Structures are given as C-alpha cells and as structure tokens.
Amino acid sequence: MSEEIAGGWMCFSEVGSWTNQACGLGLDGPVSAEDLDRLVAFYAERGVEPKLELAPFAHGTLVAGLAERGFQLRDFENVMARALPAGE
C-alpha cells in the first residue's frame, strides 16, 4: 500500500518490513502541517513507527515540521553514482 504525499510517497507492506517508509517528501516545495499529520496517522493506523528518507534538497518546512513532531535523525545515507565506460 502506498500514497502520494508532499511530492513523495509513503509506503507500507507489513509489520517489520524495511519498505515501511516515506521518501521524496519536500522536493517540490513546502510541506504542510496537514501532510505531516497525515504521514504520522498513516503509520500509526498500521501499528508501525514512521520512517523517512530525507533528501538534502528537501524544503526546510519538512525538517522543521518533523522536529516539531518529535522525529529524530538516526543516520545519513548517501548514494553515489558515476558513468561506467564500455568494458568496465
């Protein structure tokens, strides 16, 4: 199950699944308090902790709104990519 939210997606598979997370939020602009409340409710209704992957370019309202709701940063994850020449 998934739903669009604040320019991204929130997803749920089953209790204990690593796919129970939201990503891509705040990349299209400000994130409303209503969206953040909806995100919290989406995961609470399913009995799992809300988890998000934050992009460094997300709008500041996302980080501020999450802090107001007691979210805590647990770690950073980076993905690096480069073009591979033929034969490599």
C-alpha positions as a printed Julia matrix, in Angstrom:
88×3 Matrix{Float64}:
  0.0    0.0     0.0
  1.3    3.44   -0.84
  0.04   7.01   -1.03
  1.42  10.17   -2.53
  2.3   12.87   -0.04
  4.07  16.24   -0.26
  5.73  15.4    -3.58
  6.84  11.94   -2.43
  5.41   8.62   -1.3
  4.66   6.87    1.95
  4.65   3.07    1.75
  3.61   0.16    3.93
  3.97  -3.56    3.22
  3.65  -5.43    6.51
  4.8   -5.07   10.09
  8.59  -5.44   10.21
  9.18  -4.71    6.51
 12.07  -2.45    5.54
  9.79  -0.91    2.91
  7.65   0.78    5.58
  8.99   4.26    4.91
  8.36   7.54    3.16
 10.68   9.18    0.66
 10.83  12.1    -1.73
  8.9   14.49    0.51
  9.6   18.22    0.27
 11.39  18.2    -3.06
  8.59  20.14   -4.78
  8.31  22.87   -2.14
  6.95  23.46    1.36
  5.44  20.58    3.34
  2.25  21.42    5.23
  1.42  20.52    8.82
 -1.59  18.62    7.45
  0.66  16.44    5.29
  2.92  15.64    8.23
 -0.06  14.82   10.44
 -1.38  12.55    7.66
  2.01  10.81    7.46
  2.07  10.17   11.21
 -1.52   8.86   11.12
 -0.8    6.61    8.11
  1.84   4.67   10.04
  0.09   4.84   13.44
 -3.03   3.24   11.92
 -0.85   0.34   10.77
  0.99  -0.03   14.06
  4.47   0.83   12.81
  6.94   3.61   13.5
  7.0    6.28   10.77
 10.35   6.34    8.99
 11.52   8.73    6.3
 14.43   9.07    3.93
 15.26  12.77    3.64
 16.94  14.31    0.65
 19.43  17.1     1.35
 17.45  19.35   -1.01
 14.1   18.91    0.78
 12.33  22.12    1.75
 13.14  23.38    5.27
  9.5   23.1     6.33
  9.86  19.32    6.23
 12.74  19.22    8.71
 11.1   21.82   10.97
  7.75  20.01   10.92
  9.35  16.67   11.71
 11.26  18.19   14.64
  8.01  19.68   16.0
  6.55  16.16   15.99
  9.48  14.62   17.87
 11.24  12.91   14.96
 14.96  12.29   15.45
 17.72  11.87   12.9
 19.18   8.37   13.13
 21.65   8.28   10.29
 22.67   9.6     6.91
 22.68   7.51    3.79
 24.39   8.59    0.59
 24.18   7.13   -2.87
 27.0    7.89   -5.26
 26.94   7.16   -8.97
 29.24   7.52  -11.92
 29.11   6.64  -15.57
 30.87   3.38  -16.46
 32.89   3.32  -19.66
 32.26   0.4   -22.01
 34.09  -2.71  -20.85
 34.36  -1.65  -17.22
